[in-house]
Coordinates of C-alpha atoms in Angstrom, one line a residue:
M1 CA -3.6 -9.7 2.5
T2 CA -3.2 -8.6 6.1
R3 CA 0.4 -8.9 7.3
S4 CA 1.9 -9.1 10.7
L5 CA 5.6 -8.4 10.8
H6 CA 8.2 -9.5 13.3
R7 CA 10.2 -6.5 14.5
K8 CA 13.5 -8.1 13.5
G9 CA 12.1 -8.8 10.0
L10 CA 11.0 -5.3 9.7
K11 CA 14.5 -4.0 10.4
R12 CA 16.0 -6.3 7.9
A13 CA 13.5 -5.1 5.3
A14 CA 14.5 -1.5 5.7
F15 CA 18.1 -2.1 4.9
A16 CA 17.4 -4.5 2.0
A17 CA 15.3 -2.1 0.2
G18 CA 17.7 0.8 0.6
A19 CA 20.7 -1.2 -0.6
A20 CA 19.0 -2.6 -3.7
F21 CA 17.8 0.9 -4.6
T22 CA 21.3 2.4 -4.4
V23 CA 22.9 -0.4 -6.4
V24 CA 20.9 0.3 -9.5
A25 CA 21.5 4.0 -9.3
A26 CA 25.3 3.4 -8.9
V27 CA 25.5 0.9 -11.8
A28 CA 23.3 2.9 -14.1
G29 CA 25.3 6.1 -13.3
S30 CA 28.6 4.5 -14.2
A31 CA 27.5 2.9 -17.4
P32 CA 24.6 4.8 -19.0
G33 CA 22.8 2.7 -21.6
A34 CA 25.0 -0.3 -21.1
G35 CA 23.7 -3.6 -22.2
A36 CA 20.9 -2.2 -24.4
A37 CA 18.9 -4.6 -26.6
P38 CA 18.4 -3.9 -30.3
A39 CA 16.4 -0.8 -31.1
S40 CA 12.6 -1.1 -31.0
P41 CA 10.0 0.7 -33.1
P42 CA 9.1 4.2 -31.9
G43 CA 6.6 4.1 -29.0
T44 CA 7.4 0.5 -28.1
P45 CA 9.3 0.0 -24.8
Q46 CA 12.6 -1.9 -25.1
L47 CA 13.0 -4.2 -22.1
K48 CA 16.0 -6.1 -20.7
L49 CA 16.7 -8.1 -17.5
V50 CA 19.9 -7.1 -15.8
A51 CA 21.6 -7.8 -12.5
A52 CA 22.9 -4.7 -10.7
S53 CA 25.6 -6.7 -8.9
K54 CA 27.5 -9.9 -9.5
A55 CA 27.3 -10.9 -5.9
V56 CA 24.9 -10.2 -3.0
T57 CA 24.8 -11.1 0.7
A58 CA 21.8 -12.1 2.7
D59 CA 21.8 -12.4 6.5
R60 CA 19.9 -15.2 8.2
Y61 CA 19.1 -14.3 11.8
E62 CA 19.4 -17.0 14.5
G63 CA 16.0 -18.6 15.1
N64 CA 14.4 -17.3 11.9
S65 CA 12.9 -19.6 9.3
G66 CA 14.9 -18.2 6.4
V67 CA 16.2 -15.2 4.5
Y68 CA 14.5 -12.5 2.5
L69 CA 16.2 -12.3 -1.0
D70 CA 16.5 -9.1 -2.9
L71 CA 18.8 -10.3 -5.7
G72 CA 19.2 -6.8 -7.2
T73 CA 17.8 -7.9 -10.6
Y74 CA 16.0 -5.2 -12.6
V75 CA 14.0 -4.8 -15.8
T76 CA 15.4 -1.8 -17.7
V77 CA 13.0 0.1 -19.9
D78 CA 14.1 2.3 -22.8
N79 CA 12.8 3.8 -26.1
A80 CA 9.3 4.4 -24.5
P81 CA 7.7 3.9 -21.1
L82 CA 6.3 0.5 -20.1
E83 CA 2.7 1.2 -18.9
L84 CA -0.1 -1.1 -18.1
K85 CA -3.7 -0.3 -17.1
V86 CA -5.4 -3.0 -15.1
T87 CA -9.1 -2.9 -14.3
R88 CA -12.2 -4.8 -13.6
K89 CA -15.8 -3.6 -14.2
S90 CA -17.1 -5.3 -11.0
Y91 CA -16.3 -8.1 -8.6
K92 CA -18.2 -10.5 -10.9
D93 CA -15.9 -9.6 -13.9
P94 CA -12.4 -10.8 -14.6
I95 CA -9.4 -8.5 -14.5
V96 CA -8.4 -7.0 -17.9
A97 CA -4.9 -5.7 -18.5
Q98 CA -4.0 -3.3 -21.3
Q99 CA -0.6 -2.0 -22.4
I100 CA -0.6 1.7 -23.1
L101 CA 1.7 2.6 -26.0
R102 CA 2.8 6.2 -26.2
N103 CA 4.5 7.7 -29.3
G104 CA 4.6 11.4 -28.9
S105 CA 0.9 12.6 -28.8
K106 CA -0.3 9.2 -30.3
V107 CA -1.6 6.8 -27.7
T108 CA -2.7 3.2 -28.6
T109 CA -3.7 0.2 -26.4
K110 CA -2.8 -3.5 -26.6
T111 CA -4.9 -5.9 -24.6
L112 CA -2.8 -8.6 -22.8
P113 CA -3.9 -12.2 -23.0
A114 CA -7.1 -13.0 -21.0
G115 CA -6.3 -14.6 -17.6
L116 CA -2.6 -13.5 -17.7
V117 CA -3.1 -11.0 -14.8
K118 CA -5.0 -12.6 -11.9
D119 CA -4.9 -9.8 -9.3
F120 CA -3.5 -6.3 -8.8
G121 CA -0.3 -7.4 -7.2
G122 CA 1.7 -7.5 -10.5
L123 CA 2.6 -9.8 -13.3
P124 CA 2.4 -13.4 -12.0
D125 CA 5.3 -15.9 -12.4
F126 CA 7.4 -13.3 -14.2
L127 CA 10.8 -14.2 -12.9
E128 CA 12.2 -17.7 -12.7
V129 CA 14.9 -18.3 -10.1
S130 CA 17.2 -21.3 -9.7
I131 CA 19.5 -21.5 -6.7
K132 CA 22.4 -24.1 -6.6
N133 CA 24.6 -24.8 -3.6
A134 CA 28.4 -24.9 -3.7
A135 CA 28.3 -28.5 -5.0
G136 CA 26.2 -27.5 -8.0
V137 CA 23.0 -29.1 -6.7
E138 CA 19.8 -27.1 -7.2
V139 CA 18.3 -26.5 -3.8
Q140 CA 15.6 -24.0 -4.7
K141 CA 13.5 -23.3 -7.8
S142 CA 10.8 -20.8 -7.8
K143 CA 8.8 -18.2 -9.7
S144 CA 8.0 -14.7 -8.5
N145 CA 5.6 -11.9 -9.4
F146 CA 6.8 -8.6 -10.8
C147 CA 5.2 -5.3 -9.7
L148 CA 6.2 -2.7 -12.3
N149 CA 5.9 -0.1 -9.5
N150 CA 8.5 -1.7 -7.4
A151 CA 11.5 0.4 -6.1
S152 CA 13.2 1.8 -9.2
G153 CA 15.9 4.1 -10.4
R154 CA 17.2 6.0 -13.4
L155 CA 19.5 4.4 -16.0
R156 CA 21.2 7.6 -17.2
P157 CA 21.3 11.4 -16.6
D158 CA 18.9 12.3 -19.4
A159 CA 16.1 10.1 -18.2
P160 CA 13.1 11.8 -16.5
A161 CA 14.1 13.2 -13.1
T162 CA 11.1 11.6 -11.4
S163 CA 8.6 8.8 -12.1
H164 CA 5.0 9.9 -12.3
Y165 CA 3.8 6.3 -11.9
P166 CA 2.4 5.0 -8.6
E167 CA 4.8 3.6 -6.0
S168 CA 3.2 0.1 -5.4
C169 CA 0.9 -2.6 -6.7
S170 CA -2.2 -3.0 -4.5
T171 CA -2.9 -6.2 -2.5
N172 CA -6.3 -5.1 -1.3
P173 CA -8.7 -7.8 -2.4
F174 CA -11.3 -5.3 -3.5
T175 CA -9.1 -3.1 -5.7
L176 CA -10.9 -2.0 -8.9
G177 CA -8.2 -0.4 -11.0
S178 CA -4.5 0.1 -11.1
V179 CA -1.8 1.7 -13.3
W180 CA 1.6 0.1 -13.4
G181 CA 4.5 1.7 -15.1
V182 CA 8.3 2.2 -15.6
E183 CA 9.5 5.4 -17.1
K184 CA 11.7 5.5 -20.2
G185 CA 15.3 5.4 -19.1
W186 CA 14.4 3.8 -15.7
A187 CA 14.7 0.3 -14.2
A188 CA 12.4 -1.5 -11.8
N189 CA 13.4 -4.1 -9.2
T190 CA 12.1 -7.6 -10.2
S191 CA 13.3 -9.6 -7.2
A192 CA 12.1 -7.5 -4.2
F193 CA 11.7 -9.8 -1.2
D194 CA 8.3 -10.9 0.0
Y195 CA 7.6 -10.5 3.8
D196 CA 5.5 -13.7 3.8
R197 CA 7.9 -15.9 1.8
P198 CA 11.4 -16.2 3.4
V199 CA 13.7 -18.6 1.6
D200 CA 15.0 -21.5 3.7
L201 CA 18.7 -21.4 2.9
A202 CA 21.5 -22.4 5.4
A203 CA 24.6 -20.3 5.8
G204 CA 26.9 -20.9 2.8
E205 CA 27.7 -20.0 -0.8
Y206 CA 25.2 -20.3 -3.6
T207 CA 24.9 -19.5 -7.3
V208 CA 21.6 -18.0 -8.4
K209 CA 20.4 -17.8 -12.0
V210 CA 17.4 -15.7 -13.0
A211 CA 15.4 -15.5 -16.2
V212 CA 12.2 -13.9 -17.4
A213 CA 9.4 -16.5 -18.2
K214 CA 9.1 -17.3 -21.9
K215 CA 5.5 -16.0 -22.0
Y216 CA 6.6 -12.5 -21.0
R217 CA 9.7 -12.6 -23.2
D218 CA 7.4 -13.3 -26.2
L219 CA 4.8 -10.8 -25.1
F220 CA 7.2 -7.8 -24.5
G221 CA 10.1 -8.8 -26.8
I222 CA 12.5 -9.3 -23.9
P223 CA 15.9 -10.9 -24.8
D224 CA 16.5 -14.3 -23.2
D225 CA 19.2 -13.0 -20.8
R226 CA 19.9 -15.1 -17.7
P227 CA 22.1 -13.2 -15.2
T228 CA 24.0 -15.2 -12.7
I229 CA 24.6 -13.9 -9.1
A230 CA 26.9 -15.2 -6.4
L231 CA 24.9 -15.4 -3.2
T232 CA 26.4 -15.5 0.3
V233 CA 24.1 -16.4 3.2
R234 CA 25.4 -15.4 6.6
E235 CA 24.2 -16.7 9.9
I236 CA 23.7 -13.8 12.4
S237 CA 23.3 -14.6 16.1
D238 CA 21.4 -12.5 18.5
G239 CA 24.7 -11.1 19.6
G240 CA 25.3 -9.9 16.0
E241 CA 28.2 -12.2 15.1
G242 CA 28.2 -13.4 11.6
G243 CA 28.8 -17.0 10.4
A244 CA 29.6 -18.0 6.9
G245 CA 30.5 -15.1 4.7
G246 CA 32.2 -12.9 7.4
G247 CA 31.4 -10.8 10.4
G248 CA 28.2 -9.4 11.7
G249 CA 26.0 -7.0 9.9
V250 CA 22.8 -5.2 9.7
G251 CA 19.6 -7.0 8.6
L252 CA 19.2 -8.4 5.1
T253 CA 21.6 -6.5 3.0
A254 CA 21.9 -6.8 -0.7
H255 CA 24.9 -4.9 -1.9
S256 CA 27.5 -4.9 -4.6
A257 CA 30.6 -7.1 -4.5
T258 CA 32.7 -4.0 -4.1
G259 CA 30.9 -3.1 -0.9
S260 CA 29.0 0.0 -2.0
G261 CA 27.4 1.7 1.0
H262 CA 23.7 2.0 1.8
G263 CA 22.0 4.9 0.3
A264 CA 18.6 6.5 0.1
S265 CA 15.9 6.3 -2.6
H266 CA 16.6 8.3 -5.9
D267 CA 19.0 11.1 -5.1
M268 CA 18.5 11.1 -1.3
A269 CA 21.7 10.0 0.5
S270 CA 20.5 10.3 4.1
M271 CA 20.4 7.4 6.6
E272 CA 17.9 9.1 8.8
G273 CA 14.9 7.2 7.4
M274 CA 16.5 3.8 8.2
E275 CA 17.5 4.9 11.7
G276 CA 13.9 5.9 12.3
M277 CA 12.7 2.5 11.2
Q278 CA 15.1 0.8 13.6
G279 CA 13.6 2.8 16.4
M280 CA 10.1 2.0 15.2
A281 CA 11.0 -1.7 15.0
G282 CA 12.0 -1.7 18.7
M283 CA 8.7 -0.2 20.0
G284 CA 6.2 -2.0 22.2
G285 CA 6.4 -5.7 21.9
G286 CA 2.6 -6.2 22.1
H287 CA 1.9 -4.1 19.0
H288 CA 0.7 -5.5 15.7
Y289 CA 2.6 -4.7 12.6
G290 CA -0.2 -5.0 10.1
P291 CA -1.2 -2.7 7.2
R292 CA -2.9 -0.1 9.4
G293 CA -0.5 -0.4 12.4
A294 CA 0.7 2.7 14.2
D295 CA 4.2 1.4 14.4
A296 CA 4.8 0.7 10.7
P297 CA 3.5 1.9 7.3
T298 CA 1.6 -0.5 5.1
P299 CA 3.9 -2.9 3.3
S300 CA 1.6 -3.2 0.3
A301 CA 0.9 0.5 -0.1
L302 CA 4.3 1.7 -1.0
S303 CA 7.5 0.6 -2.7
H304 CA 9.9 -1.0 -0.2
A305 CA 12.5 1.7 -0.6
L306 CA 10.1 4.4 0.4
E307 CA 7.9 2.7 2.9
D308 CA 10.7 1.3 5.1
R309 CA 12.8 4.3 5.2
G310 CA 10.4 7.0 6.3
L311 CA 10.5 8.7 2.9
A312 CA 6.9 8.1 1.9
H313 CA 5.7 11.5 1.1
H314 CA 4.4 13.5 -1.8
L315 CA 5.7 17.0 -2.4
G316 CA 2.7 18.1 -4.5
D317 CA 2.7 19.6 -7.9
G318 CA 5.5 22.0 -8.8
A319 CA 8.7 22.5 -10.7
G320 CA 10.3 19.2 -11.5
H321 CA 7.7 17.0 -9.8
T322 CA 4.0 16.4 -10.4
D323 CA 1.6 13.5 -10.0
G324 CA 0.1 14.4 -13.4
S325 CA -3.5 14.6 -12.2
R326 CA -4.4 17.8 -10.4
V327 CA -3.1 20.7 -8.3
A328 CA -2.8 19.3 -4.8
P329 CA -4.4 21.2 -1.9
A330 CA -2.2 22.6 0.8
L331 CA -0.8 19.7 2.9
K332 CA -0.9 21.6 6.2
S333 CA -4.0 22.7 8.0
A334 CA -5.1 26.4 7.7
T335 CA -3.5 28.7 10.3
K336 CA -7.0 29.5 11.6
R337 CA -10.5 28.3 11.3
P338 CA -12.5 29.6 8.2
T339 CA -14.4 32.8 8.5
G340 CA -17.4 34.2 6.6
R341 CA -20.5 32.4 5.6
A342 CA -20.1 28.7 5.0
G343 CA -21.1 27.5 1.6
V344 CA -20.1 25.5 -1.5
P345 CA -20.7 26.6 -5.1
A346 CA -23.0 24.0 -6.9
N347 CA -20.5 23.2 -9.6
V348 CA -17.4 22.6 -7.4
P349 CA -16.0 19.1 -7.5
K350 CA -16.6 17.0 -4.5
P351 CA -15.3 13.6 -3.2
D352 CA -17.3 10.4 -3.6
L353 CA -16.9 8.2 -0.5
R354 CA -17.6 4.5 -1.1
S355 CA -17.3 1.5 1.3
L356 CA -15.7 -1.8 0.3
P357 CA -17.0 -5.2 1.6
A358 CA -15.3 -6.3 4.8
W359 CA -12.5 -8.9 4.6
D360 CA -9.9 -10.6 6.7
I361 CA -12.7 -11.8 8.9
A362 CA -11.9 -14.0 11.9
V363 CA -13.1 -14.9 15.4
T364 CA -10.7 -13.7 18.0
D365 CA -10.5 -13.4 21.8
G366 CA -10.2 -9.6 21.5
E367 CA -7.5 -7.0 21.3
D368 CA -6.1 -4.4 23.8
G369 CA -9.0 -3.1 25.9
D370 CA -11.4 -5.9 25.1
V371 CA -13.0 -8.1 27.7
V372 CA -11.1 -11.4 28.5
G373 CA -13.1 -14.5 27.9
K374 CA -15.4 -13.1 25.2
D375 CA -15.7 -13.9 21.6
Y376 CA -15.2 -11.2 19.0
L377 CA -15.7 -11.1 15.3
A378 CA -12.8 -9.1 13.9
F379 CA -12.6 -7.7 10.4
S380 CA -10.8 -5.3 8.1
A381 CA -12.7 -2.5 6.4
N382 CA -11.9 0.3 3.9
V383 CA -13.7 3.5 2.8
W384 CA -12.3 5.0 -0.4
N385 CA -12.7 8.2 -2.4
A386 CA -13.8 7.8 -6.1
G387 CA -13.4 11.5 -6.6
P388 CA -13.2 13.7 -8.6
A389 CA -12.1 15.8 -5.7
P390 CA -10.1 15.0 -2.5
L391 CA -11.7 14.9 0.9
V392 CA -9.9 17.6 2.9
V393 CA -11.0 18.1 6.5
D394 CA -9.4 20.5 9.0
G395 CA -9.9 20.3 12.8
F396 CA -9.4 23.4 15.0
R397 CA -9.2 23.2 18.8
K398 CA -10.3 25.8 21.3
P399 CA -7.9 26.3 24.2
G400 CA -8.6 23.5 26.8
A401 CA -11.2 21.8 24.7
D402 CA -11.3 18.0 24.3
L403 CA -12.7 18.1 20.8
M404 CA -11.7 19.9 17.6
D405 CA -14.3 21.6 15.4
S406 CA -14.1 20.1 11.9
Y407 CA -14.5 21.7 8.5
Q408 CA -14.6 20.3 5.0
Y409 CA -12.8 22.3 2.3
F410 CA -13.6 22.5 -1.5
Y411 CA -11.3 23.5 -4.3
D412 CA -11.7 24.4 -8.0
A413 CA -9.9 22.8 -10.9
K414 CA -6.8 25.0 -10.2
G415 CA -6.6 24.1 -6.6
K416 CA -8.0 27.3 -5.2
Q417 CA -10.2 27.0 -2.1
V418 CA -13.6 28.2 -3.0
G419 CA -15.8 27.0 -0.1
Y420 CA -16.1 25.2 3.2
A421 CA -18.7 23.5 5.4
P422 CA -18.9 22.5 9.0
A423 CA -18.2 18.7 9.3
G424 CA -18.6 17.5 12.9
T425 CA -15.7 17.1 15.2
M426 CA -12.3 15.4 15.9
E427 CA -11.4 13.7 19.1
W428 CA -8.1 12.5 20.7
D429 CA -7.8 8.7 20.9
P430 CA -5.3 7.8 23.7
R431 CA -5.4 4.0 23.1
I432 CA -2.2 2.2 22.2
G433 CA -2.2 1.6 18.5
H434 CA -4.1 4.9 17.9
E435 CA -2.8 7.9 19.8
H436 CA -3.9 10.5 17.3
W437 CA -6.8 12.7 16.4
H438 CA -9.8 10.9 14.9
F439 CA -12.4 12.4 12.7
T440 CA -15.7 11.3 14.2
D441 CA -18.0 11.3 11.2
F442 CA -16.2 9.3 8.6
A443 CA -17.5 5.7 8.8
S444 CA -19.5 3.3 11.0
Y445 CA -19.6 -0.5 11.3
R446 CA -22.6 -2.6 12.2
L447 CA -23.3 -6.4 12.5
L448 CA -26.8 -7.2 11.0
A449 CA -28.9 -10.3 11.5
A450 CA -30.1 -12.4 8.5
D451 CA -33.0 -10.0 8.0
Q452 CA -30.4 -7.1 7.9
K453 CA -31.6 -5.6 11.2
E454 CA -28.9 -4.2 13.5
I455 CA -27.6 -6.6 16.2
V456 CA -24.3 -5.1 17.3
K457 CA -22.6 -1.8 16.6
S458 CA -18.8 -1.8 16.5
G459 CA -16.9 0.3 19.1
K460 CA -15.0 1.9 16.3
E461 CA -16.7 5.1 15.3
A462 CA -13.9 7.6 14.7
F463 CA -11.0 7.5 12.2
C464 CA -7.6 9.1 11.4
L465 CA -7.7 9.5 7.6
A466 CA -4.8 8.1 5.6
N467 CA -4.3 6.9 2.0
T468 CA -3.3 3.3 2.9
D469 CA -4.6 1.5 -0.2
A470 CA -4.7 2.3 -3.9
I471 CA -8.3 1.2 -4.7
D472 CA -8.8 2.6 -8.2
Y473 CA -6.1 4.7 -9.8
T474 CA -7.9 4.9 -13.1
V475 CA -10.7 7.2 -11.9
K476 CA -10.7 10.8 -12.9
N477 CA -8.1 12.9 -11.0
A478 CA -6.7 9.9 -9.2
N479 CA -3.6 11.1 -7.3
W480 CA -0.9 8.5 -7.9
H481 CA 1.4 10.0 -5.2
P482 CA -0.8 10.7 -2.2
Y483 CA 0.9 12.5 0.7
N484 CA -0.4 10.9 3.9
T485 CA 0.1 7.2 3.3
D486 CA 0.6 6.1 6.9
L487 CA -0.1 7.3 10.4
S488 CA 3.3 9.0 10.7
T489 CA 2.2 11.7 8.3
A490 CA -1.3 12.6 9.5
C491 CA -3.6 13.1 12.5
G492 CA -1.5 15.2 14.8
Q493 CA -0.3 14.8 18.4
Q494 CA -2.1 15.2 21.7
N495 CA -1.0 18.8 22.0
S496 CA -2.0 19.8 18.5
I497 CA -4.1 22.8 18.1
S498 CA -5.1 22.1 14.5
V499 CA -5.0 19.0 12.2
R500 CA -5.6 18.4 8.5
E501 CA -6.7 15.0 7.3
V502 CA -6.9 14.1 3.6
L503 CA -8.3 11.2 1.7
D504 CA -7.1 11.5 -1.9
V505 CA -8.8 10.5 -5.1
G506 CA -8.4 6.8 -5.9
S507 CA -7.1 5.9 -2.5
G508 CA -8.9 4.3 0.5
D509 CA -8.3 4.1 4.2
T510 CA -8.0 0.6 5.6
Y511 CA -8.4 -0.3 9.3
T512 CA -7.4 -4.0 9.9
Q513 CA -8.8 -6.4 12.4
Y514 CA -5.8 -5.8 14.5
R515 CA -6.8 -2.2 15.5
P516 CA -8.4 -1.8 18.9
G517 CA -12.2 -1.5 18.5
Q518 CA -12.2 -3.1 15.1
S519 CA -14.6 -6.0 16.0
F520 CA -18.0 -7.0 17.2
D521 CA -18.7 -8.7 20.5
I522 CA -20.5 -11.9 19.4
T523 CA -20.5 -13.6 22.8
G524 CA -24.0 -15.2 23.2
L525 CA -25.1 -14.6 19.6
P526 CA -26.7 -17.7 18.1
N527 CA -25.1 -19.5 15.2
G528 CA -26.4 -18.5 11.8
T529 CA -26.1 -15.9 9.0
Y530 CA -25.2 -12.3 9.6
Y531 CA -23.9 -9.3 7.6
I532 CA -21.0 -6.9 8.3
Q533 CA -22.2 -3.5 7.2
V534 CA -19.7 -0.7 6.5
I535 CA -21.2 2.8 6.1
A536 CA -19.3 5.7 4.8
N537 CA -20.3 9.2 5.9
P538 CA -23.0 7.8 8.3
A539 CA -24.3 11.1 9.5
N540 CA -24.1 12.8 6.1
R541 CA -22.0 15.6 7.5
L542 CA -19.6 15.4 4.6
Q543 CA -20.7 16.7 1.2
E544 CA -20.3 14.2 -1.7
T545 CA -21.1 13.8 -5.4
D546 CA -23.1 10.6 -4.5
T547 CA -24.3 9.2 -1.3
K548 CA -26.1 6.1 -2.8
N549 CA -22.9 4.0 -2.8
N550 CA -21.9 4.5 0.8
V551 CA -23.1 1.2 2.2
S552 CA -21.6 -2.3 1.7
L553 CA -22.5 -5.7 3.1
R554 CA -20.4 -8.8 3.7
K555 CA -22.2 -12.1 4.5
V556 CA -20.8 -14.2 7.3
V557 CA -21.9 -17.5 8.9
L558 CA -21.2 -18.0 12.6
G559 CA -20.8 -21.5 14.0
G560 CA -19.0 -23.4 16.8
T561 CA -19.5 -23.1 20.5
E562 CA -18.8 -20.4 23.1
G563 CA -15.0 -20.0 23.4
A564 CA -14.5 -21.9 20.1
R565 CA -16.6 -20.0 17.7
T566 CA -16.1 -20.3 13.9
V567 CA -16.9 -18.1 11.0
S568 CA -17.2 -18.9 7.2
V569 CA -17.3 -16.1 4.7
P570 CA -18.8 -16.6 1.2
P571 CA -17.0 -15.0 -1.8
V572 CA -18.1 -11.7 -3.3
G573 CA -18.5 -12.4 -7.0
L574 CA -15.0 -13.7 -8.1
I575 CA -13.3 -12.4 -4.9
N576 CA -12.7 -15.1 -2.5
A577 CA -11.1 -13.1 0.3
P578 CA -12.5 -14.2 3.7

């Protein structure tokens, strides 16, 4: 789902995630193994619902529709990791979820009930939440999903130092495969707030009771624990003065009753990431804060605690940290352009670029730079890499040149560069919402008539590559911890002399309908059936394992009248994501 975030909401989110993350680390560190359930058989994860704090505070800003609740409840995992593999064969097939059970070198699978998992966003209706006011009257009752890859922390010192599981659950409608997991000796947040679902609670005191739904207690053997949390909702005016619950404060905080401070994810104790997000949140009022915005990273692509605090990066394989899939290529561009004869050994792994059907399709009056008074068909699109090798492209700039010369690099199984090939150019895009170097030969968009002949070509022809969406983390060599997950970590500055852009295995690069140029001018086009065509590697300048899967089509039907055009979008198989 495409999201558009209010700046104040974004600032609140940053602090909420950081606070919740710190609480579990503090609680776990003070009482290792506390509250453990009865022992489970070897290789079977032992789960328990806990509340990190007995009391939390949420701030409701004046004029906002509600508060974002992060109650600080976690599922702890011990005895063995909790791991789920979630896949679908095609968009015509239902999603199948399997639990992966690991006991030493022995690996077995257990298929979850059919229809239990409905999308790739997590386990649906996992947590049941009841909120009562000070008079004991229930004012809110809801169920929430649980993404196993939510912000998490260690329970005790002997737990694995890092988690090798991905850092989010995908919300891209055309995701094909995911891996969800919580390491042995870790805990994952079950009540992380949802940007799209604020809870309408007035300032005051509340009692919140949480429980795991019975179907999941039975499925995973979770004890029927029902933690109770005291919730204080404070009203915060634009001047920063607090109402009920005490003085002013920063955006939506969730902290312990003893007032433990805000901390960073895992063992990072710096506030720099949050301060950076505050600065981001205050930038250009006309900007969009969607999944591919230049002002904020993708909410759905990373766990809140990393995404909102500027800590979304991958250190690569090495001592004490690994993504478990392959040796990562260098994250910085080469110091100079390659020399010697260009060439690639025949047996070297190559990327496989594939385009997804367009989605998030709507008729708009244009974005920055578009002509006022015209009708535009806006859309979101994604090209992803099915592997088995990453796409690594370097750009090198000659002094005074407006373009960079681009080269694609190739690596053997040990991560050693073994070849390169020229791959077009990179250009600087000065438009607001871009302002970085675009690789000019990555993808192309076209609007086709009912006979699939080209009618309109999109103005978007060049791209900054970033791993915004996890499309299929079950493919060979999928990197569960890609480095450049948002525009702050890739694509250079105007004065850059070289740039490296990477699209990792299993990840895709989404440009939403909110980006300048991400639309077709449909003014004057007759009503009827058309197709949005997304083409990966349109000029075949990039070397791939397969180029027969580079094109996707999405049917659309235009209607209405000039200035009031409409669009309807038929589903793709079981995927009804217009």
